[in-house]
XYZ file of C-alpha atoms in Angstrom:
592
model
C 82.419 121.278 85.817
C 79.642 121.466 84.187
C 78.390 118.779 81.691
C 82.265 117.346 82.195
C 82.591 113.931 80.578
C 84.015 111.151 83.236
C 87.459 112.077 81.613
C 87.283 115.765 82.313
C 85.875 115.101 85.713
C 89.136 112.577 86.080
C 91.885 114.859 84.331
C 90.613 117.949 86.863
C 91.079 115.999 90.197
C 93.901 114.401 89.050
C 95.112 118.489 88.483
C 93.858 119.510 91.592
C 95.715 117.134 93.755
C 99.209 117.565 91.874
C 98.957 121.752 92.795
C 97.810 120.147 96.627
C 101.079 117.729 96.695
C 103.163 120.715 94.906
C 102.098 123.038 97.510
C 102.623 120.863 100.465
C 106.035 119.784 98.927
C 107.580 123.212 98.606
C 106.336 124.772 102.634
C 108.526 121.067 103.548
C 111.257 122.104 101.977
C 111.029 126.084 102.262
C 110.868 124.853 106.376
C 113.467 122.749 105.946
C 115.687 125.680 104.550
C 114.741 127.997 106.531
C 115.787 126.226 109.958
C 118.965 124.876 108.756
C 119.793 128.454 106.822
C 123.501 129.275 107.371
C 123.807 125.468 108.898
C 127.454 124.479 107.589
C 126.977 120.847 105.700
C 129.260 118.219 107.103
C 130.607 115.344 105.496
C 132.485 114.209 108.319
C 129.530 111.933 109.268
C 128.972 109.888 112.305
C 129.847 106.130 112.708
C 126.164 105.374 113.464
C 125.166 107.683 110.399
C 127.458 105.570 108.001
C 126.666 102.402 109.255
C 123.741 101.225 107.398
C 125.057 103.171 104.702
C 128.079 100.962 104.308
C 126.268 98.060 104.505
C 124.610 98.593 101.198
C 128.436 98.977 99.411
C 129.902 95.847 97.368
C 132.817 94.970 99.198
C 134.784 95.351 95.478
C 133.665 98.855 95.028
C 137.132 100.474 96.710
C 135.853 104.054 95.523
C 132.247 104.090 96.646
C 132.858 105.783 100.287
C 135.333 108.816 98.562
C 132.228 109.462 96.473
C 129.801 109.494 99.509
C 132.417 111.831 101.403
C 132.391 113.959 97.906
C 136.633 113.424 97.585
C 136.047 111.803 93.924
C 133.764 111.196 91.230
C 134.996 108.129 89.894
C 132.639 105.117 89.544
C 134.198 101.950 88.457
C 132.986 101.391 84.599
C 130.376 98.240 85.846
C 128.206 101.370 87.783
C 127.088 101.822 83.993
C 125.864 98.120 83.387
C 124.305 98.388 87.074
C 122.095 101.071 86.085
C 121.097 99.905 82.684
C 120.270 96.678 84.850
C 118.001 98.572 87.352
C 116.755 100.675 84.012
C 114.974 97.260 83.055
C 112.615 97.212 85.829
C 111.143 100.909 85.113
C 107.756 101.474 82.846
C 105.730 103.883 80.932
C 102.129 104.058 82.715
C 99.560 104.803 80.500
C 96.247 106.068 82.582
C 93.402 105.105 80.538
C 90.039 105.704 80.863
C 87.027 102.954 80.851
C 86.478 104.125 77.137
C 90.557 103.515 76.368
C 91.318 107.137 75.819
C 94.767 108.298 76.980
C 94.188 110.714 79.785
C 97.943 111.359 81.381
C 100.992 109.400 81.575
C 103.324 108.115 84.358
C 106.032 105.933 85.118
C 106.336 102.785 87.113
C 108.895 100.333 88.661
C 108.472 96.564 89.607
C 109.305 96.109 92.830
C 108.318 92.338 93.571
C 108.039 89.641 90.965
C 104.133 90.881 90.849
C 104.053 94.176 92.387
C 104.646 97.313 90.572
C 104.931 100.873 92.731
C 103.945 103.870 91.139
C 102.498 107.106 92.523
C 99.057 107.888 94.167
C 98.283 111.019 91.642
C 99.254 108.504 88.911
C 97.233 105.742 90.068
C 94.340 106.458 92.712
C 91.781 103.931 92.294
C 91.343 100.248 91.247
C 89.366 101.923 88.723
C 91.755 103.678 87.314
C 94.398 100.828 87.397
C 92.104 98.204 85.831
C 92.360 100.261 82.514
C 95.659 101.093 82.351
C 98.820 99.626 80.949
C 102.790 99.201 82.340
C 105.024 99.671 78.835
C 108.008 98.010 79.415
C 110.923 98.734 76.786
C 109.703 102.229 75.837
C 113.048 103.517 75.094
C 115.801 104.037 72.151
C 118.649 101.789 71.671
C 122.277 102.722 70.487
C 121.656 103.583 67.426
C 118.358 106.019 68.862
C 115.984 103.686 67.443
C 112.748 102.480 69.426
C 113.083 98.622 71.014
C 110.095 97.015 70.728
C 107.818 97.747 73.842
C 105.749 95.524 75.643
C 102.507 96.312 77.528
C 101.076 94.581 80.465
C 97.594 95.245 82.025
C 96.999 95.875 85.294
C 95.796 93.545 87.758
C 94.274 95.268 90.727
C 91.805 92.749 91.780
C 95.010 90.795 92.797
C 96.279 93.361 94.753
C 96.005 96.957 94.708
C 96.964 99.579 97.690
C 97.588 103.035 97.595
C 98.049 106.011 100.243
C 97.165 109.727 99.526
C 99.519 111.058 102.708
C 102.689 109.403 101.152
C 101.369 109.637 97.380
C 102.260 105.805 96.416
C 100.444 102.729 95.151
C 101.066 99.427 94.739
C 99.088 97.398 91.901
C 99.723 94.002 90.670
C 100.873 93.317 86.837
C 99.811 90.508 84.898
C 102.462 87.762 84.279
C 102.211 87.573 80.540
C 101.945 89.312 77.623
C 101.032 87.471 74.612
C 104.140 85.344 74.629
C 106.040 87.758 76.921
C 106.656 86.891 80.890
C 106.793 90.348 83.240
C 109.860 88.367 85.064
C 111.772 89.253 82.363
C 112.296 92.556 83.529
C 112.855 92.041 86.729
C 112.444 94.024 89.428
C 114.251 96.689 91.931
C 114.434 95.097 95.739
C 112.969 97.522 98.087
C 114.977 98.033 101.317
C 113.377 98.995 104.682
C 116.034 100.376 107.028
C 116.549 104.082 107.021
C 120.071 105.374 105.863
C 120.066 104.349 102.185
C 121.331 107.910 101.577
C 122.990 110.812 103.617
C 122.524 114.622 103.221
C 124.865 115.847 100.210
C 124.921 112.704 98.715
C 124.154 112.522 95.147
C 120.853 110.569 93.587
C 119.877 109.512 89.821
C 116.599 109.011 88.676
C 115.178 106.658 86.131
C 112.286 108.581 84.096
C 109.948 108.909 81.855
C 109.487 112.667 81.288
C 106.733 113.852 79.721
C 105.746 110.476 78.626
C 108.838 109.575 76.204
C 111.100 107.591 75.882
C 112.817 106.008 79.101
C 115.639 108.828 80.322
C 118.074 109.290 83.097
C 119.177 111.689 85.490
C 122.700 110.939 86.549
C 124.539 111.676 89.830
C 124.607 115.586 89.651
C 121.668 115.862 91.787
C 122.654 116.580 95.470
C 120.232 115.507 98.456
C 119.164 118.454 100.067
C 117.497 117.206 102.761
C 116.261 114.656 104.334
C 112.842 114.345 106.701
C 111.206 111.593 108.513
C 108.793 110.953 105.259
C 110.515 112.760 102.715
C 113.387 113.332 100.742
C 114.650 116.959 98.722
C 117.105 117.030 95.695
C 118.310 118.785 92.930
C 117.804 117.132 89.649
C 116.093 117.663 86.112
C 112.739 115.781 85.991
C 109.487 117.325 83.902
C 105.829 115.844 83.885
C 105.657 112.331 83.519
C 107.827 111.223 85.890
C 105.958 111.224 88.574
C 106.470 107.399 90.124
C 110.224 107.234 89.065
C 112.556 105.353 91.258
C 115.469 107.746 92.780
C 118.389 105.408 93.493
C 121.909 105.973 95.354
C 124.817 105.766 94.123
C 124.954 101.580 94.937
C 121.475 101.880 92.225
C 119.236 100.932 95.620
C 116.122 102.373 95.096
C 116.296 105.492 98.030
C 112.604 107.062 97.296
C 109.874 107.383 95.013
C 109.856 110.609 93.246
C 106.287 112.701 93.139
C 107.112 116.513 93.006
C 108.428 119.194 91.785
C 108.940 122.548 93.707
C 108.508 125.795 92.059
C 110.454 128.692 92.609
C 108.531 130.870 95.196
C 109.488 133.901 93.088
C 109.433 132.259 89.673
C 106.445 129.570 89.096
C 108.001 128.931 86.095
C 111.092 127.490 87.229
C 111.923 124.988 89.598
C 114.369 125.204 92.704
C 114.532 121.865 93.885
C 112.515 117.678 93.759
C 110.839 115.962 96.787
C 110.359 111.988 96.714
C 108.880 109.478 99.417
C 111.192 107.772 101.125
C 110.962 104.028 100.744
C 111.605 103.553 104.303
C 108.321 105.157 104.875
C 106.310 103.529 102.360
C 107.980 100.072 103.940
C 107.164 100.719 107.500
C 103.544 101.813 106.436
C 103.091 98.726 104.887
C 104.405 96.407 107.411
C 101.543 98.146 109.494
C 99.106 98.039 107.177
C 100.221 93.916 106.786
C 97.286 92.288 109.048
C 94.975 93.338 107.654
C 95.205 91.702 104.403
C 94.386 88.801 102.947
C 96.262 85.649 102.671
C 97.030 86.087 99.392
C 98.146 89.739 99.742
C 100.425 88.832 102.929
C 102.483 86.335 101.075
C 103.006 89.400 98.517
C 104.003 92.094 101.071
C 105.920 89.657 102.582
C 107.861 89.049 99.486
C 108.517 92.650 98.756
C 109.770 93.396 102.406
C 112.317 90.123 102.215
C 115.357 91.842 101.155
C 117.906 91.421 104.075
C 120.360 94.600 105.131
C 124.133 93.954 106.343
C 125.821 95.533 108.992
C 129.682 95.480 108.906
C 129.945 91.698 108.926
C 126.647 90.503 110.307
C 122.763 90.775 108.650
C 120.660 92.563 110.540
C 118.241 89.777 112.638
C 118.168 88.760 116.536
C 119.521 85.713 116.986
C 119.199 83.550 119.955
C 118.045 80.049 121.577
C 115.289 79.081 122.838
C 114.771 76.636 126.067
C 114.461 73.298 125.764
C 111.068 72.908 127.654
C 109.638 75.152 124.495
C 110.146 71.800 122.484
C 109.267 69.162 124.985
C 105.250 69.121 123.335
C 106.117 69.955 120.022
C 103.659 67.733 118.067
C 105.508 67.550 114.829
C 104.572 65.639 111.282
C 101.275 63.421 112.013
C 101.665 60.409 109.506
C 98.017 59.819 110.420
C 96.724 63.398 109.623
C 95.169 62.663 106.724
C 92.476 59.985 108.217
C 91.777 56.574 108.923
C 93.914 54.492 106.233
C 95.707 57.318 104.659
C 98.936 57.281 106.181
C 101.724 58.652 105.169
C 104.876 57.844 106.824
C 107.833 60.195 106.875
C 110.482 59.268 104.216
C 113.431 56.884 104.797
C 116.875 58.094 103.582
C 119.354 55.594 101.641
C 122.154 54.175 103.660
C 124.841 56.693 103.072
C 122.588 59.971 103.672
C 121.222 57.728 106.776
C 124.832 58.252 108.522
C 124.970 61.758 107.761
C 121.997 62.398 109.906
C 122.367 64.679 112.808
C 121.057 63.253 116.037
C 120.084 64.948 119.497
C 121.125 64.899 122.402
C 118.721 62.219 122.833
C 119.311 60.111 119.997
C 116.462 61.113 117.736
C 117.007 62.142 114.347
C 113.644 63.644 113.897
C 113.382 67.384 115.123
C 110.120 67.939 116.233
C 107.907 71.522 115.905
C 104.737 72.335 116.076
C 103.074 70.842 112.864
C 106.220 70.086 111.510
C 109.360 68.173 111.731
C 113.211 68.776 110.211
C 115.777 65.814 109.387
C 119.269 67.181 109.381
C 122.535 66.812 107.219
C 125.596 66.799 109.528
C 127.850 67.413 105.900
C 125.923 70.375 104.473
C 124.459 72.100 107.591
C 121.345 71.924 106.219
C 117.879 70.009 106.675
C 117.517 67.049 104.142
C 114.322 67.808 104.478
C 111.101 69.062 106.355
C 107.835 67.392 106.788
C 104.572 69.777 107.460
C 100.378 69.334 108.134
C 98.438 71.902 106.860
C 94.661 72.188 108.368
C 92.788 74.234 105.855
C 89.374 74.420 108.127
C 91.612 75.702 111.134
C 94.099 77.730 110.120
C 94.535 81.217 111.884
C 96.095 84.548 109.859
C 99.111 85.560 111.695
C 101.242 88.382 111.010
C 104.888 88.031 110.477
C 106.259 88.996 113.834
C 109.450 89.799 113.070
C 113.046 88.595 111.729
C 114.494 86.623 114.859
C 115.973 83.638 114.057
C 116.365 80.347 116.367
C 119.216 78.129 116.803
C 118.131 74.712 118.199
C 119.204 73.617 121.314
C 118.553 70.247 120.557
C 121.331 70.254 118.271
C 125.244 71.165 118.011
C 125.124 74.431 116.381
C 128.066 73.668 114.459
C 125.205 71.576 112.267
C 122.848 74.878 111.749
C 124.117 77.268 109.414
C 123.839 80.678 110.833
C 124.198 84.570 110.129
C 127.701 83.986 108.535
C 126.089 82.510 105.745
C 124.164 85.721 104.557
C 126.200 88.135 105.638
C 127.697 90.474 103.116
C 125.813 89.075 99.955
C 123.102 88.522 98.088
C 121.593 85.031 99.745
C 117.985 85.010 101.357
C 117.328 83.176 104.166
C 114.496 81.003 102.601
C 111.544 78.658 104.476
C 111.345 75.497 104.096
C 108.336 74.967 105.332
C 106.534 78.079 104.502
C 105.778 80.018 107.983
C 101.807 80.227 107.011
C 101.318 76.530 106.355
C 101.620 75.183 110.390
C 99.798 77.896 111.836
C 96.709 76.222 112.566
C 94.419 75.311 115.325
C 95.177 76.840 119.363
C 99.164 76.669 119.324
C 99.188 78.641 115.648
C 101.461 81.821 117.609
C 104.153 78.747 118.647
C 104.034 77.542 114.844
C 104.427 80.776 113.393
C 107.462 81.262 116.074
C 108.903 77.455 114.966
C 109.414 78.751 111.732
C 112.259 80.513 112.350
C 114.516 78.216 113.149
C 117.732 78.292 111.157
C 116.787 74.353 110.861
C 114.391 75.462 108.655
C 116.292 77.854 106.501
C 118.017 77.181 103.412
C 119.990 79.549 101.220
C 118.147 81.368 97.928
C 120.309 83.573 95.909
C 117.760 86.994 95.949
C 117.713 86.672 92.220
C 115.804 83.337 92.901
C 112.784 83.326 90.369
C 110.058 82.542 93.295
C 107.039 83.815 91.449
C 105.729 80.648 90.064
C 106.964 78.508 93.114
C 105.569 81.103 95.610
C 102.145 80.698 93.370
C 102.470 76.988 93.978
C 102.747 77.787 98.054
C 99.491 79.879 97.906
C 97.526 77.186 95.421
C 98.049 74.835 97.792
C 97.241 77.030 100.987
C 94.389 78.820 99.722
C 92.506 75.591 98.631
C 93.216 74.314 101.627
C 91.573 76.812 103.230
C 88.619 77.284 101.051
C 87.868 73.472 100.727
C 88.833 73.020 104.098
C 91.265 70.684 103.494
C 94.454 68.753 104.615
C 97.593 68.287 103.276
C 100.915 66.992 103.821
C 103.942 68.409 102.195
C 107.603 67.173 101.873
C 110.167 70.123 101.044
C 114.046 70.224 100.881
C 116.688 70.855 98.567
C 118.817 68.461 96.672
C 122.390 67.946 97.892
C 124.518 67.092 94.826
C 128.119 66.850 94.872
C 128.766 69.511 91.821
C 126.833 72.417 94.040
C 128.773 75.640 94.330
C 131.348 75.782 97.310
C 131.208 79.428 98.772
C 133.501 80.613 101.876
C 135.128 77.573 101.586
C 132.795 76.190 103.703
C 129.326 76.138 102.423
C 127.772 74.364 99.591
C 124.803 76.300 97.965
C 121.725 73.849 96.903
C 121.079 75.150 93.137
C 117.381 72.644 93.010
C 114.592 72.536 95.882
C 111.515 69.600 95.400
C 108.603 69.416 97.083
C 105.964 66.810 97.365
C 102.092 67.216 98.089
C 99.742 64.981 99.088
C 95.850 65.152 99.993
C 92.993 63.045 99.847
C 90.781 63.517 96.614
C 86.743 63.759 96.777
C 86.917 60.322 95.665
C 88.765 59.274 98.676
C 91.983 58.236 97.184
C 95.285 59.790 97.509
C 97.182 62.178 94.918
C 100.872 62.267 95.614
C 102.019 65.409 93.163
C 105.709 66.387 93.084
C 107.673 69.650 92.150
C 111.406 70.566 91.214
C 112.438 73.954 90.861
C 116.026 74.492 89.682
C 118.758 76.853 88.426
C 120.968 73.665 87.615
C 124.463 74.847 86.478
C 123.503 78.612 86.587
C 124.529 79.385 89.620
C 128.392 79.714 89.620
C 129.186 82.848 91.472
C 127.299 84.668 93.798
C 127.873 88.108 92.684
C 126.892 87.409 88.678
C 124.008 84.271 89.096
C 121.232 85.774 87.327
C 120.033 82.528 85.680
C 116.081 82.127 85.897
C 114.443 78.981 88.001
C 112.006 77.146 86.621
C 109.029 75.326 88.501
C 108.794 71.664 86.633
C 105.972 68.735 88.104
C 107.752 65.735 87.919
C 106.810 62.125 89.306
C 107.668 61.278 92.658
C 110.062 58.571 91.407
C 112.439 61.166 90.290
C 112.688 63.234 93.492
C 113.334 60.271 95.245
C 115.989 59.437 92.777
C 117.421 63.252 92.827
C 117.749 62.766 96.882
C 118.186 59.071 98.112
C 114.823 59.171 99.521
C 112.424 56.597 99.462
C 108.701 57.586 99.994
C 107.265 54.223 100.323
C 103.701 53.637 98.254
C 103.488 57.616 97.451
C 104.343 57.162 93.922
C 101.859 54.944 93.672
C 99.182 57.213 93.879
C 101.054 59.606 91.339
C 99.423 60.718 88.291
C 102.804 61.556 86.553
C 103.342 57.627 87.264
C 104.065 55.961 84.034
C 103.701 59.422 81.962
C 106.329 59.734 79.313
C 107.484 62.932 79.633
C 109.809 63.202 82.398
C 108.313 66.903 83.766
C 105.972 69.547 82.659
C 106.643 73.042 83.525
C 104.163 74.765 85.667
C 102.933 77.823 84.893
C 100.163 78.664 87.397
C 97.867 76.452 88.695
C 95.811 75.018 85.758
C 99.043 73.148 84.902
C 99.137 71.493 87.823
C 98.120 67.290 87.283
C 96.651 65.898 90.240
């Protein structure tokens, strides 16, 4: 184009590849046709076929498998409220150019506390991202008048990846807006596993069509077909909603929309939708995973934490390992901050002292490589873990899977297992964060030591971890770049009032966490850290309440968990500070 402005140039491309991925979309699905042409549709589907698809199906919802099988339409009234729920999440995209002008529209969907997932043709560059804005709130309320809208820029430099082939990208979103926190949208939980949805199933679509107000497509939109990267529907969507999320009937996010397909014998009217299938988008990025940064890991890995059931089970290997694999674990090294820095482990009070569990040896410390675990016998659960982190010699590992370890060491009737998360909406979550031992030439056995059910404690998924999960890479990163060492304490507090569930299991609603490193001036900072949903969490199926991340002194963690960290709180700047916590918002809140 001749004498085209950078906006032209942009708006052309951008026109070009939408006729490319319309083109491509509609031989897919005129293939697809044609070979299953005169194919009678079955809904008498297989056991293996329904199994994953169960799995995703509150236990409560009695209906939800006569709607799969098409026998009834009838939703119980909360499928409403679910939706207007996973409604919050969605976004207007406004594309801007460098200058500000409005070039297209789009929309969006947080997927991570951070991460928002949009389309390739919406979003191809960092260039493009780094001018443009997610509008959250862009829609009427009952009485059809606008809500107020809030925008958020665009944080690519953070994290930005994209993928022409399966047309999606992932950017980072600012946390605030003016006075405004992204978290309170929330955000839609990706699932990996294929089998979200089944042929002649039914999807609904979150929008915003020609770049209005928010809309929705609801249920009378049958899944064609399905492919390995691809999946075909029947639905109303118009321009603009390109980078919609296309949910089952459970509201789990199934694809991400992209295309519409044009009637071979009428261009102007359209036959049929194609969307990515998240499975795709999930396995690509789980390949794409080691290859990234620290920073970006620990974001990928959030978004592909959500845990699938099957019947009564979640899906993850379980198994021990020998004994011998333990017999040179190194564990906590009170001396591994120097000469005259030592920091013992803590001692527990007298009562918590009898309610450790001992090996088969005697010892109540379980050792692992660059870390060791104290155990409650009463809650199943580790009082808490002690960890080394080795900033100069620490080694980028990939996540190598989602086996979990029960120790030998130990009575397994004192490890809380897979019958703990099955069948609900608890995360397995690491104590000691799986990055933070792997160091030096035994990183692989660290990374593997992780994963030990010793280690785990239960997060409900709703768990605010943004600002906590900041805290974990603060404290890594600068480790790394200053090539230092730390020490960290983490655990949860046990307090009588927590939450019994299956009669059997009491949920921790606070975790702490203490830090401690030697300053340039060669003197020790002891910081400490509470994050808690205190009296929010109440049931398992409605705890929504947000955590907060608060620095408090040392003195109050011990007080919170009958431990007793010796001369630690004497090198504490919240020592002797009148306010009892400060709430930390990133890192420059942080008092060392």
């Amino acid at each position: 184009m001749k004498n085209a402005s950078p906006e032209e140039t942009y708006l052309k491309e951008m026109a070009e590849k939408q006729d490319k991925i319309t083109s491509a979309a509609a031989k897919r699905y005129q293939k697809l046709e044609g070979e299953r042409k005169g194919a009678r549709k079955s809904k008498a589907f297989d056991p293996g076929t329904m199994q994953v698809r169960r799995s995703i199906i509150n236990t409560y919802d009695g209906l939800s498998i006569e709607r799969i099988l098409n026998k009834s339409d009838l939703f119980p009234i909360a499928h409403l409220q679910l939706g207007l729920n996973a409604g919050k999440s969605v976004c207007r995209i406004s594309v801007r150019s460098r200058s500000g002008k409005l070039l297209s529209y789009g929309t969006g969907f947080m997927v991570s506390h951070s991460l928002m997932m949009t389309n390739n043709h919406v979003l191809n560059n960092e260039e493009a991202a780094q001018y443009s804005l997610a509008e959250f709130n862009f829609e009427d309320d009952e009485q059809f008048l606008p809500r107020q809208s809030v925008s958020f820029r665009l944080d690519p430099k953070r994290f930005f990846i994209t993928d022409e082939k399966l047309d999606f990208t992932l950017v980072a979103v600012q946390e605030i807006s003016n006075t405004v926190k992204l978290s309170d949208f929330g955000y839609l939980q990706l699932l990996s596993q294929e089998g979200k949805i089944l042929e002649g199933e039914y999807v609904s679509i979150i929008q915003h069509p020609q770049g209005g107000m928010k809309a929705v497509t609801v249920r009378e939109n049958e899944v064609r077909f399905l492919s390995d990267d691809f999946i075909h529907y029947v639905t109303d969507t118009e321009p603009g909603s390109s980078g919609s999320p296309v949910f089952n009937d459970q509201w789990v996010v199934v694809a991400l929309h992209h295309a519409g397909i044009p009637d071979p014998k009428d261009k102007t009217k359209w036959i049929a939708n194609e969307g990515v299938r998240i499975s795709s988008i999930a396995k690509y990025l789980k390949n794409k995973r080691d290859r990234l940064d620290a920073i970006a890991i620990s974001l990928v890995d959030e978004l592909l934490g959500g845990n699938i059931q099957i019947g009564n089970d979640v899906v993850m290997d379980t198994e021990e390992l020998s004994e011998d694999w333990y017999s040179k674990a190194s564990g906590y090294d009170y001396k591994f901050l120097g000469d005259g820095f030592d920091v013992p482990m803590p001692e527990l009070d007298k009562d918590r002292a009898n309610d450790v569990v001992k090996a088969a040896d005697g010892k109540e410390i379980l050792n692992y490589t660059h870390f060791s675990v104290v155990m409650s016998k009463s809650r199943r659960l580790a009082f808490y873990t002690a960890s080394n982190i080795d900033g100069k010699n620490r080694i980028e590992l990939k996540r190598s899977g989602d086996k979990w370890y029960y120790d030998p060491r130990i009575s397994k009737e004192y490890q809380c297992g897979p019958s703990l998360y099955s069948k609900n909406e608890l995360d397995r979550g690491h104590l000691v964060r799986r990055l933070d031992p792997v160091w030096g030439s035994d990183a692989d056995k660290a990374n593997e030591d992780t994963f030990h059910f010793t280690n785990c404690s239960p997060q409900h998924k709703n768990l605010n971890q943004k600002t906590w999960l900041n805290l974990e890479d603060y404290i890594l990163s600068n480790a790394a770049k200053h090539s230092m060492k730390v020490n960290v304490f983490t655990g949860p507090v046990f307090r009588s009032d927590d939450m019994v569930y299956r009669k059997e299991y009491k949920i921790p609603a606070e975790f702490w966490k203490v830090v401690v490193i030697v300053k340039d001036d060669e003197s020790l900072s002891a910081t400490a850290y509470l994050q808690t949903q205190k009296n929010l969490i109440t049931n398992l199926e409605f705890a929504y309440g947000q955590y907060e991340t608060y620095q408090v002194p040392v003195a109050q963690i011990e007080e919170l968990t009958g431990l007793d960290f010796g001369k630690l709180r004497e090198h504490d700047p919240m020592e002797g500070v009148e306010a009892a916590a400060f709430v930390i918002e990133g890192p420059e809140s942080i008092r060392l």
